[in-house]
Coordinates of C-alpha atoms in Angstrom, one line a residue:
M34 CA -20.1 185.2 263.3
S35 CA -16.5 184.0 263.7
L36 CA -15.8 180.9 265.7
S37 CA -12.7 179.6 267.4
A38 CA -11.3 176.1 267.8
G39 CA -13.0 174.3 270.6
E40 CA -16.3 176.3 270.4
R41 CA -19.5 174.2 269.9
L42 CA -22.6 174.5 267.8
G43 CA -24.7 171.8 269.4
P44 CA -22.8 168.5 269.0
Y45 CA -20.3 170.0 266.5
E46 CA -17.0 171.1 267.9
I47 CA -15.1 173.6 265.8
V48 CA -11.6 172.5 264.8
S49 CA -10.5 175.3 262.4
Q50 CA -11.8 177.7 259.7
I51 CA -11.3 176.2 256.2
G52 CA -13.0 178.9 254.1
A53 CA -14.7 182.3 254.0
G54 CA -16.6 184.2 251.5
G55 CA -19.2 186.9 251.0
M56 CA -22.1 184.7 252.3
G57 CA -20.3 183.3 255.4
E58 CA -17.6 181.0 256.7
V59 CA -16.9 177.3 256.6
Y60 CA -15.3 175.4 259.4
L61 CA -13.9 171.9 259.9
A62 CA -15.6 170.4 262.9
K63 CA -16.0 167.2 264.8
D64 CA -19.4 165.6 265.1
T65 CA -19.1 164.5 268.7
R66 CA -22.1 162.2 268.4
L67 CA -20.9 160.2 265.5
G68 CA -17.1 160.7 265.8
R69 CA -16.7 162.0 262.2
E70 CA -15.3 165.2 260.6
V71 CA -17.9 167.5 259.1
A72 CA -17.9 170.9 257.4
V73 CA -20.0 173.6 259.1
K74 CA -21.1 176.5 256.9
I75 CA -22.3 179.5 258.8
S76 CA -24.4 182.1 257.0
N77 CA -24.2 185.9 257.3
Q78 CA -27.6 187.2 258.4
Q79 CA -28.4 189.0 255.2
F80 CA -28.2 185.7 253.2
T81 CA -30.7 183.7 255.3
E82 CA -33.2 183.1 252.5
R83 CA -30.4 182.0 250.1
F84 CA -29.0 179.8 252.8
E85 CA -32.3 178.1 253.3
R86 CA -32.6 177.6 249.6
E87 CA -29.1 176.0 249.6
A88 CA -30.2 173.6 252.4
R89 CA -33.4 172.6 250.5
A90 CA -31.4 172.1 247.3
I91 CA -28.7 169.9 248.9
A92 CA -31.2 167.9 250.9
S93 CA -33.0 166.8 247.8
L94 CA -29.9 165.5 246.2
N95 CA -28.2 162.1 246.9
H96 CA -25.3 161.6 244.5
P97 CA -21.8 160.4 244.9
N98 CA -20.4 163.5 243.2
I99 CA -22.4 166.0 245.3
C100 CA -21.4 167.1 248.8
G101 CA -24.0 165.7 251.2
L102 CA -26.0 167.6 253.9
F103 CA -26.1 166.0 257.3
D104 CA -27.9 168.6 259.5
V105 CA -29.2 172.2 259.6
G106 CA -29.5 174.7 262.3
P107 CA -30.2 178.4 262.7
N108 CA -27.9 180.0 260.1
F109 CA -25.7 177.0 259.7
L110 CA -25.5 173.8 257.6
V111 CA -23.5 170.7 258.5
M112 CA -22.2 169.0 255.5
E113 CA -19.9 166.2 254.4
Y114 CA -16.3 167.2 254.9
V115 CA -14.6 166.6 251.6
E116 CA -10.8 166.1 251.9
G117 CA -9.1 167.1 248.7
E118 CA -8.2 170.1 246.5
A119 CA -9.8 172.1 243.7
P120 CA -8.4 171.3 240.2
K121 CA -5.3 173.4 239.5
G122 CA -3.2 174.1 236.4
P123 CA -3.2 172.3 233.2
L124 CA -4.2 168.7 233.4
P125 CA -3.8 165.8 230.9
L126 CA -6.8 165.3 228.6
D127 CA -7.8 161.9 230.1
E128 CA -7.8 163.5 233.6
V129 CA -9.9 166.5 232.4
L130 CA -12.4 164.1 230.8
R131 CA -12.6 161.9 233.9
I132 CA -13.3 165.0 236.0
A133 CA -15.8 166.5 233.5
R134 CA -17.8 163.2 233.4
Q135 CA -18.2 163.2 237.2
I136 CA -19.2 166.9 237.2
A137 CA -21.7 166.3 234.3
D138 CA -23.2 163.4 236.3
A139 CA -23.6 165.5 239.4
L140 CA -25.2 168.4 237.5
S141 CA -27.4 166.1 235.6
E142 CA -28.7 164.7 238.9
A143 CA -29.3 168.3 240.1
H144 CA -31.1 169.3 236.9
E145 CA -33.3 166.2 237.0
K146 CA -34.4 167.4 240.5
G147 CA -35.1 170.9 239.1
I148 CA -31.9 172.5 240.6
T149 CA -29.4 174.7 238.7
H150 CA -26.1 175.2 240.5
R151 CA -25.3 178.7 239.0
D152 CA -21.8 179.0 240.6
L153 CA -19.8 176.2 239.1
K154 CA -16.1 177.0 239.2
P155 CA -12.9 175.3 240.2
A156 CA -13.2 176.5 243.8
N157 CA -16.5 174.7 244.1
I158 CA -15.1 171.4 242.8
K159 CA -13.0 169.1 245.0
L160 CA -10.9 166.2 243.9
K161 CA -10.7 163.6 246.6
P162 CA -7.5 161.5 247.0
D163 CA -9.3 158.5 245.6
G164 CA -10.1 160.4 242.4
T165 CA -13.7 161.0 243.2
V166 CA -15.0 164.5 242.2
K167 CA -17.4 166.4 244.5
V168 CA -19.4 169.4 243.5
L169 CA -19.8 171.9 246.4
D170 CA -21.6 175.1 247.3
F171 CA -25.2 175.2 246.1
G172 CA -25.5 178.7 247.7
L173 CA -26.6 180.4 244.4
A174 CA -28.7 177.4 243.3
K175 CA -32.0 178.1 241.6
L176 CA -34.8 175.7 242.2
S177 CA -37.4 175.3 239.4
P178 CA -40.9 176.6 240.0
G179 CA -42.7 174.4 242.5
R180 CA -39.5 173.4 244.2
E181 CA -39.4 176.4 246.6
D182 CA -41.9 178.8 248.0
A183 CA -42.8 181.9 246.1
S184 CA -41.5 184.3 248.8
S185 CA -37.9 183.1 248.7
D186 CA -37.9 183.0 244.9
Q187 CA -39.3 186.5 244.8
A188 CA -36.7 187.8 247.3
A189 CA -33.9 186.3 245.2
T190 CA -35.1 187.8 241.9
Q191 CA -35.6 191.2 243.6
S192 CA -32.0 191.6 244.5
P193 CA -30.5 192.9 241.2
T194 CA -26.9 192.7 242.3
L195 CA -27.1 189.1 243.6
S196 CA -29.4 187.8 240.9
M197 CA -27.4 189.3 238.1
A198 CA -24.2 187.9 239.4
A199 CA -25.8 184.5 239.9
T200 CA -27.4 184.5 236.5
Q201 CA -24.2 185.6 234.7
A202 CA -22.2 182.9 236.5
G203 CA -24.7 180.2 235.5
M204 CA -24.9 181.3 231.9
I205 CA -21.1 181.5 231.5
L206 CA -20.0 178.6 233.5
V207 CA -22.6 175.9 233.4
P208 CA -23.3 174.0 230.1
Q209 CA -26.3 171.7 229.9
P210 CA -25.2 168.4 231.6
T211 CA -26.8 166.4 228.8
W212 CA -24.8 168.3 226.1
L213 CA -21.6 167.9 228.1
R214 CA -22.3 164.2 228.7
N215 CA -23.0 163.6 224.9
R216 CA -19.8 165.4 224.0
L217 CA -17.7 163.3 226.4
S218 CA -19.2 160.0 225.3

């Protein structure tokens, strides 16, 4: 579902497309009720269950280093619009440590709530102009047992291609937040 500038999803007026991937598209939009910029993530139909899992994961988190969820609709999420860029190129050690501490804090919060990100990479990290780090895109998140219904968990594990990719990404890219925090202290 591709949207153009000026189109609306309820009170959200599309400004421009800011991202696209295998699971859908992300748009910068204006929340006409509250007068703020938001990010609207639209899901491709085949990823509806994963999209719902992402919404549940984000909704249970409230942390300054995790992108917030404002609203949900049929096949779309309305999230905090995070102005900034992904980390690029070599960075000074003190900057790397500052960024890593904020990422570790965000992941620690998620893990305490039974959520594993499983897709942590530079593209899913934004550095805001004020230096705050935001972790984005919980689309491959895994909720611990009891945090999601069995049918959506079973559907995720029965998709070998998607599950294997998600598991490999999590195993390779996501160290335990407590280990990382201890190493950085």
